[in-house]
Short mmCIF file of N, CA and C in Angstrom, two decimals:
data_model
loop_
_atom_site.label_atom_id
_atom_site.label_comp_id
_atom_site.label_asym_id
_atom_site.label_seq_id
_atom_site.Cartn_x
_atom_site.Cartn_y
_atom_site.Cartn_z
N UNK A 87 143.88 -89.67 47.60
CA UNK A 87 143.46 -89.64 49.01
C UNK A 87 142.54 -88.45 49.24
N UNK A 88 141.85 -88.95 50.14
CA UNK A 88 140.57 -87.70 50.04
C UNK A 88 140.61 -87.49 51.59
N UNK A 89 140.17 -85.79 51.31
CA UNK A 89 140.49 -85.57 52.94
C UNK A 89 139.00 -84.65 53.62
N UNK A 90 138.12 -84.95 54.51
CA UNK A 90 137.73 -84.33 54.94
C UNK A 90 137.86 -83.33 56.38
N UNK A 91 138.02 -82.40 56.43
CA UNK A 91 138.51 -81.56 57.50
C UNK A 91 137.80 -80.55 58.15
N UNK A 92 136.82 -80.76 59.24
CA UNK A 92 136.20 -79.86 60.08
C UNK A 92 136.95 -78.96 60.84
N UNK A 93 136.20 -78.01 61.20
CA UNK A 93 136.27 -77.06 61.94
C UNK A 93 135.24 -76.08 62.37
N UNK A 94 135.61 -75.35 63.99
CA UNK A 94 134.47 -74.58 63.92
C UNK A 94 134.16 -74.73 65.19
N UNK A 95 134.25 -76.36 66.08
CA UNK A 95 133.16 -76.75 67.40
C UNK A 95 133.77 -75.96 68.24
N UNK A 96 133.20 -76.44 69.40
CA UNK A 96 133.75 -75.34 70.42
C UNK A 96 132.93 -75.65 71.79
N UNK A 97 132.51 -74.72 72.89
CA UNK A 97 131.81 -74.50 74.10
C UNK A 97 131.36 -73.19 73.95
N UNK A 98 130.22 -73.14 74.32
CA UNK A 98 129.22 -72.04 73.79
C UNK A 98 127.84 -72.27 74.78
N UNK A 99 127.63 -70.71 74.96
CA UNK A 99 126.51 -70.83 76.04
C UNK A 99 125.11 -71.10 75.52
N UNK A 100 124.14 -71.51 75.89
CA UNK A 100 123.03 -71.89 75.80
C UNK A 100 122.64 -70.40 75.08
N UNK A 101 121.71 -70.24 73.66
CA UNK A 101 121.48 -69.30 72.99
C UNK A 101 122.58 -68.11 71.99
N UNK A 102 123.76 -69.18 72.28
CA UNK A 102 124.82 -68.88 71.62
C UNK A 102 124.89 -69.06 70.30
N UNK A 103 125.97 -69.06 69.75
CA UNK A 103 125.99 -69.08 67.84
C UNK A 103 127.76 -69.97 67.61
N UNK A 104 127.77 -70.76 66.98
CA UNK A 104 128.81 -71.22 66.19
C UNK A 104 128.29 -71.45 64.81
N UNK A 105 129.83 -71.31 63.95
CA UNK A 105 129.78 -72.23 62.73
C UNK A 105 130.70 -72.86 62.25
N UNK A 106 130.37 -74.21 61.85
CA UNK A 106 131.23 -75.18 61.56
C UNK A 106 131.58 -75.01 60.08
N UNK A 107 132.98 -75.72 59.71
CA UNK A 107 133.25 -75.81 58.09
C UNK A 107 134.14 -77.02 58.17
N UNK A 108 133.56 -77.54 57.18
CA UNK A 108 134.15 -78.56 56.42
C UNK A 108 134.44 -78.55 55.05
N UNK A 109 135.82 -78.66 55.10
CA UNK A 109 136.28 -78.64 53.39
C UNK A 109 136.97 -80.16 52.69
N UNK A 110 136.50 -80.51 51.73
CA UNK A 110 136.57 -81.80 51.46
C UNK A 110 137.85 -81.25 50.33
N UNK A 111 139.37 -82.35 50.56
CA UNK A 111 140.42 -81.92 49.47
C UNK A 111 140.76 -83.25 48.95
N UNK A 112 142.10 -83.13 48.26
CA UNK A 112 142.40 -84.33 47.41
C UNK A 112 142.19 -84.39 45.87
N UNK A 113 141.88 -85.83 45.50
CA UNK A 113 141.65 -85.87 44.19
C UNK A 113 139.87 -86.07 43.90
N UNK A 114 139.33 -85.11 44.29
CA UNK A 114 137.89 -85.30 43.99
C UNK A 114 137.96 -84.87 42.46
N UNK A 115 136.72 -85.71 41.83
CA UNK A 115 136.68 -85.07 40.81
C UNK A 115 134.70 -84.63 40.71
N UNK A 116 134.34 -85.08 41.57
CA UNK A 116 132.79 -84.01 41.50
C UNK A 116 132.25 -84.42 43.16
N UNK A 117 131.47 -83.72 43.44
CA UNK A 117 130.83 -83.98 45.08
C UNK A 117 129.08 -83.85 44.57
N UNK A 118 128.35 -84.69 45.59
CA UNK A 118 126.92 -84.72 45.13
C UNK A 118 126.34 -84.15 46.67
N UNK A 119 125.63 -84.45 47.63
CA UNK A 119 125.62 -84.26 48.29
C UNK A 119 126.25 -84.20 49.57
N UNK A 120 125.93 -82.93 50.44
CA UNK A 120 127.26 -82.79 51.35
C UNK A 120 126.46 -82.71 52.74
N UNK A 121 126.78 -82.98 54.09
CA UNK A 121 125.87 -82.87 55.30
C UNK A 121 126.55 -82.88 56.22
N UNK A 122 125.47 -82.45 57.21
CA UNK A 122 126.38 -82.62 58.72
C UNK A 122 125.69 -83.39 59.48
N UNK A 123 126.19 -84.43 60.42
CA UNK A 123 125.34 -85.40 61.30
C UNK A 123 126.22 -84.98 62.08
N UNK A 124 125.13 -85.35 63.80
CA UNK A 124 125.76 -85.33 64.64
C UNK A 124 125.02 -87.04 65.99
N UNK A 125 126.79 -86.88 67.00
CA UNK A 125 126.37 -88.35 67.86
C UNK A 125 127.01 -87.85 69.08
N UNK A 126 125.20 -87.53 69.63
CA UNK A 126 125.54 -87.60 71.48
C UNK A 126 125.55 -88.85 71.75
N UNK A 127 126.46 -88.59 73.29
CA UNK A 127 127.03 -89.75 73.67
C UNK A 127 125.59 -90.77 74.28
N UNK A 128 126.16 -91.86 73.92
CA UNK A 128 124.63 -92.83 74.26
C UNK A 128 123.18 -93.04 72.99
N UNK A 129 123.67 -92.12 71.91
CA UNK A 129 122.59 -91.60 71.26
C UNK A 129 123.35 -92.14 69.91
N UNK A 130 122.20 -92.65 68.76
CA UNK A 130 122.76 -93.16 67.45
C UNK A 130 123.25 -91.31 66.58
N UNK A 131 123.97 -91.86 65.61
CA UNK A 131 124.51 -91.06 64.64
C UNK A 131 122.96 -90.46 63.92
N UNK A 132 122.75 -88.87 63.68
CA UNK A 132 121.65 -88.73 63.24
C UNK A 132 121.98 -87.42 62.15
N UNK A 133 120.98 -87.63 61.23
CA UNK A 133 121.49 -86.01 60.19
C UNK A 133 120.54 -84.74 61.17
N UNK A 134 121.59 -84.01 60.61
CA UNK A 134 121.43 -82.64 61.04
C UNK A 134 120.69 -81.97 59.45
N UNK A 135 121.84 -81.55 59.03
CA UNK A 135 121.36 -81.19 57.76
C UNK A 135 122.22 -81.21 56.75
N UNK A 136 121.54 -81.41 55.04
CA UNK A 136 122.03 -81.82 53.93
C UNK A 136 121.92 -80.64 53.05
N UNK A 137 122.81 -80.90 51.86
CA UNK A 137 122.26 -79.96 50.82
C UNK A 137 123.25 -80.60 49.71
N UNK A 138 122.22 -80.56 48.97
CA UNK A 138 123.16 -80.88 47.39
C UNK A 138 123.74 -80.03 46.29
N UNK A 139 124.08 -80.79 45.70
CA UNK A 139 124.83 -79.48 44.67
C UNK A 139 124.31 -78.44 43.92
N UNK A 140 123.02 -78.40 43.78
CA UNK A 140 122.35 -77.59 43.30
C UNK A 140 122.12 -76.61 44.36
N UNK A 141 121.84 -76.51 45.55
CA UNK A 141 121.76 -75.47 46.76
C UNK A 141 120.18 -76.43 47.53
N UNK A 142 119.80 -77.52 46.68
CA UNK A 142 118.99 -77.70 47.72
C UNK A 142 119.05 -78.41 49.58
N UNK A 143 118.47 -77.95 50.56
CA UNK A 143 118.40 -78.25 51.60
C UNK A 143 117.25 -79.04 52.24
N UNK A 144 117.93 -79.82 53.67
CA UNK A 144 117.12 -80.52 54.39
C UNK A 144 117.73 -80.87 55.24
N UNK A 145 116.84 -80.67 56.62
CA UNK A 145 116.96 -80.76 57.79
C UNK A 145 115.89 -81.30 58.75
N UNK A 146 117.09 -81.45 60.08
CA UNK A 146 116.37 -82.08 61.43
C UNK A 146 114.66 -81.31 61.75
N UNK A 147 114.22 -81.92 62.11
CA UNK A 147 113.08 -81.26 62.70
C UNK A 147 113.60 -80.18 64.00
N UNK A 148 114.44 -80.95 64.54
CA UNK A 148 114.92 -80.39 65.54
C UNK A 148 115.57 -79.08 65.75
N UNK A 149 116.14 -78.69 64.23
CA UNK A 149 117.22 -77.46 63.94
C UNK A 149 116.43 -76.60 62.91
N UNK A 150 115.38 -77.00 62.51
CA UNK A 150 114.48 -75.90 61.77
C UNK A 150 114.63 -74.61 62.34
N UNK A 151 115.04 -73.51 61.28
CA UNK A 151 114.69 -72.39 61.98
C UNK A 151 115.83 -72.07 63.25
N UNK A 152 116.79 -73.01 63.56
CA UNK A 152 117.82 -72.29 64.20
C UNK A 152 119.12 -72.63 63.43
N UNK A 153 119.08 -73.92 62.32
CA UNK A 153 120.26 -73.90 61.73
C UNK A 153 120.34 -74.26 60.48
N UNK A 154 121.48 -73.28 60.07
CA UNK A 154 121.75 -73.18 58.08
C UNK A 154 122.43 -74.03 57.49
N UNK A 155 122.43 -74.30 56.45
CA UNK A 155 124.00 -75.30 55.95
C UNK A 155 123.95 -74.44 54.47
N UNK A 156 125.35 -74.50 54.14
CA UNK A 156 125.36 -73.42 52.65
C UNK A 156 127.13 -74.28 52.28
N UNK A 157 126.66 -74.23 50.99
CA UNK A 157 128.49 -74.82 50.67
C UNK A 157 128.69 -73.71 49.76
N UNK A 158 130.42 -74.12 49.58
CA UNK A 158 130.81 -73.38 48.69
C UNK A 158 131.24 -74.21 47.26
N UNK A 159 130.91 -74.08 46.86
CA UNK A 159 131.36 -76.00 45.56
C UNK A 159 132.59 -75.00 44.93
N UNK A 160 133.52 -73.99 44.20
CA UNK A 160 134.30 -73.56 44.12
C UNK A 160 135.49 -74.16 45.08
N UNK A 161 134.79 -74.44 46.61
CA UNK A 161 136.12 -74.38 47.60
C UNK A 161 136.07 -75.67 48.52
N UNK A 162 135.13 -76.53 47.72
CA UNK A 162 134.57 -77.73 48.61
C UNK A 162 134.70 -78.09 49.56
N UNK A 163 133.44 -76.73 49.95
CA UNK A 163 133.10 -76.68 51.50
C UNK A 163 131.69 -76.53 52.08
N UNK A 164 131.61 -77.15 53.14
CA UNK A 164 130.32 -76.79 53.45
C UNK A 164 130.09 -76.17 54.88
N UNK A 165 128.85 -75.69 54.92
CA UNK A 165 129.25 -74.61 56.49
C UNK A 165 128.01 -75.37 57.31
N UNK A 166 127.81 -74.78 58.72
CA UNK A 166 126.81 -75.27 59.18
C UNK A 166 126.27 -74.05 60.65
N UNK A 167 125.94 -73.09 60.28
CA UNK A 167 125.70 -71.95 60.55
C UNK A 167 124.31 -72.39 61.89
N UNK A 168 125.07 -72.38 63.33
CA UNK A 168 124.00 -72.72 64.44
C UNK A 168 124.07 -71.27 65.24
N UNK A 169 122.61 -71.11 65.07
CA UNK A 169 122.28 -70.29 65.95
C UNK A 169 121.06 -70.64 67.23
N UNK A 170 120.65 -69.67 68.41
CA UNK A 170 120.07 -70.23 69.36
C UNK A 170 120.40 -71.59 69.73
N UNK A 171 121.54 -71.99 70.60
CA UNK A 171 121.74 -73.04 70.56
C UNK A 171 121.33 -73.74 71.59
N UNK A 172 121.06 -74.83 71.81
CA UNK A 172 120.36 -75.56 72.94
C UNK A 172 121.80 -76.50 73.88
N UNK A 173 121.45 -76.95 75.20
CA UNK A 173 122.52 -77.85 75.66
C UNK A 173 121.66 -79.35 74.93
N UNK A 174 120.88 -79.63 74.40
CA UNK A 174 120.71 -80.61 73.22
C UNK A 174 121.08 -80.87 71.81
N UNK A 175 121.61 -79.78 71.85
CA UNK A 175 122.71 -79.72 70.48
C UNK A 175 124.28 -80.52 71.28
N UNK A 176 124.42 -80.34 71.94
CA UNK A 176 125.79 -80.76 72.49
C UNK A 176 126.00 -82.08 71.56
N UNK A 177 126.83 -82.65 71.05
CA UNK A 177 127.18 -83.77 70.53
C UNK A 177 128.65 -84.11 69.57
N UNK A 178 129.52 -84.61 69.00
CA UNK A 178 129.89 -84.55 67.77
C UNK A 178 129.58 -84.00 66.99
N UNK A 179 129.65 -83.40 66.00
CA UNK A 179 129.19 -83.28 64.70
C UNK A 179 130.31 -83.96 63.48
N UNK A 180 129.58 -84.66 63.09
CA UNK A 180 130.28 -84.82 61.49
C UNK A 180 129.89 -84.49 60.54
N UNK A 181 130.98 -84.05 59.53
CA UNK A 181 130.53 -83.85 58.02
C UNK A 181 130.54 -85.01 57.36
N UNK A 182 130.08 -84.96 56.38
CA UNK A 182 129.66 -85.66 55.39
C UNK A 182 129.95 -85.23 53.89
N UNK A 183 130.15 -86.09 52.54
CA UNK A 183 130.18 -86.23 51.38
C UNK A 183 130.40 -87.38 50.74
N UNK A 184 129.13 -87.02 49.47
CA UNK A 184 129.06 -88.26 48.47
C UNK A 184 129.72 -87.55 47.41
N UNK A 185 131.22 -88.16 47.57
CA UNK A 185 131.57 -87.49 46.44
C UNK A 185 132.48 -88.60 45.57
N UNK A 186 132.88 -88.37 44.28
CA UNK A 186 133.72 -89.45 42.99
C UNK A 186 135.03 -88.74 43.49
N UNK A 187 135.53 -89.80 43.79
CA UNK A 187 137.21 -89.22 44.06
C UNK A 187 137.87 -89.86 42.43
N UNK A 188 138.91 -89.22 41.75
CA UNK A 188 139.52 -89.20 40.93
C UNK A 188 140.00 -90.65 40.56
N UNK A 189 139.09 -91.99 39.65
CA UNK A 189 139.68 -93.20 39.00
C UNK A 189 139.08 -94.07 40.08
N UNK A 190 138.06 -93.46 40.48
CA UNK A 190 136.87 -94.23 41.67
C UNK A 190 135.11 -94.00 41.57
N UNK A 191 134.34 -94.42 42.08
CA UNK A 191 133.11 -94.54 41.89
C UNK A 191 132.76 -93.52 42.56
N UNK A 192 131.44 -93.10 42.93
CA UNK A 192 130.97 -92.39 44.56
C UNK A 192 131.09 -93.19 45.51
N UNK A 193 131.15 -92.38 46.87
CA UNK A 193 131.33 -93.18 47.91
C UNK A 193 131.08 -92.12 48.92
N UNK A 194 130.50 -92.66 50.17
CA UNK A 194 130.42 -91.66 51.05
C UNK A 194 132.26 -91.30 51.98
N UNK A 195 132.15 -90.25 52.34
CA UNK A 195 133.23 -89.91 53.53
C UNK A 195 132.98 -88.92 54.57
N UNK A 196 133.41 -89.28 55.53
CA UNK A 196 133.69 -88.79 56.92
C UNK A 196 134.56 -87.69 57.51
N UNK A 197 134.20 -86.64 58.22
CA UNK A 197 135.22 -86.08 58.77
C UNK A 197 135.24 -87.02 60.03
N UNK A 198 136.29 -85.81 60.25
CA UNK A 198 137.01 -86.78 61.77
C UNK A 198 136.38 -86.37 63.60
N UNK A 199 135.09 -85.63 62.71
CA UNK A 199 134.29 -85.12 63.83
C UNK A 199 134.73 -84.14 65.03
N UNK A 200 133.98 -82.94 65.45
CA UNK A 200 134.13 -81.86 66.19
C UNK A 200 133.28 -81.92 66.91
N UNK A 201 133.53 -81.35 68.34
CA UNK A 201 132.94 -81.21 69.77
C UNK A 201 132.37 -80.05 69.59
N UNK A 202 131.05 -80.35 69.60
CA UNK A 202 130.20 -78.61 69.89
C UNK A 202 129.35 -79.39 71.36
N UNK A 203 129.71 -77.98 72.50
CA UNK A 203 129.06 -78.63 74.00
C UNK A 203 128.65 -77.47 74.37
N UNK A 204 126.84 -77.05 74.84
CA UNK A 204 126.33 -75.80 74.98
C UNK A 204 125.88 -76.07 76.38
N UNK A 205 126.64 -75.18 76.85
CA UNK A 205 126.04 -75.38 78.54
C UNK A 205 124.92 -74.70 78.79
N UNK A 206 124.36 -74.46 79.88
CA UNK A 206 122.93 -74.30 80.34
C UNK A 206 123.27 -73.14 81.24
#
């Protein structure tokens, strides 16, 4: 059983700072790429930002330059480091991983999604 587990969201003022973590547990036996998407209400599911196992990154147009993502592959986790935050960030966020769980293929999984809401 594979578990993904966020943390981190919150209410935060407009030009504020959070950071999210997600740690993926269980019987993984390797992770490939790891991300965070997020879904305002009314609005489709969209990536925020990715990074793979090697440390490479990619991101929203939208979060250039105000937000990081960095994992830890030792602790299979990934962070999502927002700074200057907008009330257009407000949404869900989910994590993400493509990872081989133990006597299984790859497959993507889901956290169970966190409330980040930046007031104005």
């Amino acid at each position: 059983q594979v578990q993904l587990v966020e943390s981190g969201g919150g209410l935060v003022q407009a030009g504020g700072s959070l950071r999210l973590s997600c740690a993926a547990s269980g019987s993984i036996f390797s992770i490939n790429a790891m991300g965070w998407y997020r879904q305002a209400p009314g609005k489709q599911r969209e990536l925020v930002a990715a990074i793979t196992s090697g440390g490479s990154t990619n991101y929203a147009d939208s979060v250039k330059g105000r937000f990081t993502i960095s994992r830890d592959n030792a602790k299979n986790t990934v962070y999502l480091q927002m700074n200057s935050l907008k009330p257009e960030d407000t949404a869900v966020y989910y994590c993400n991983a493509d990872l081989e769980a133990k006597g299984l293929g790859y497959f993507d999984y889901w956290g169970q999604g966190t409330q980040v809401t930046v007031s104005s």
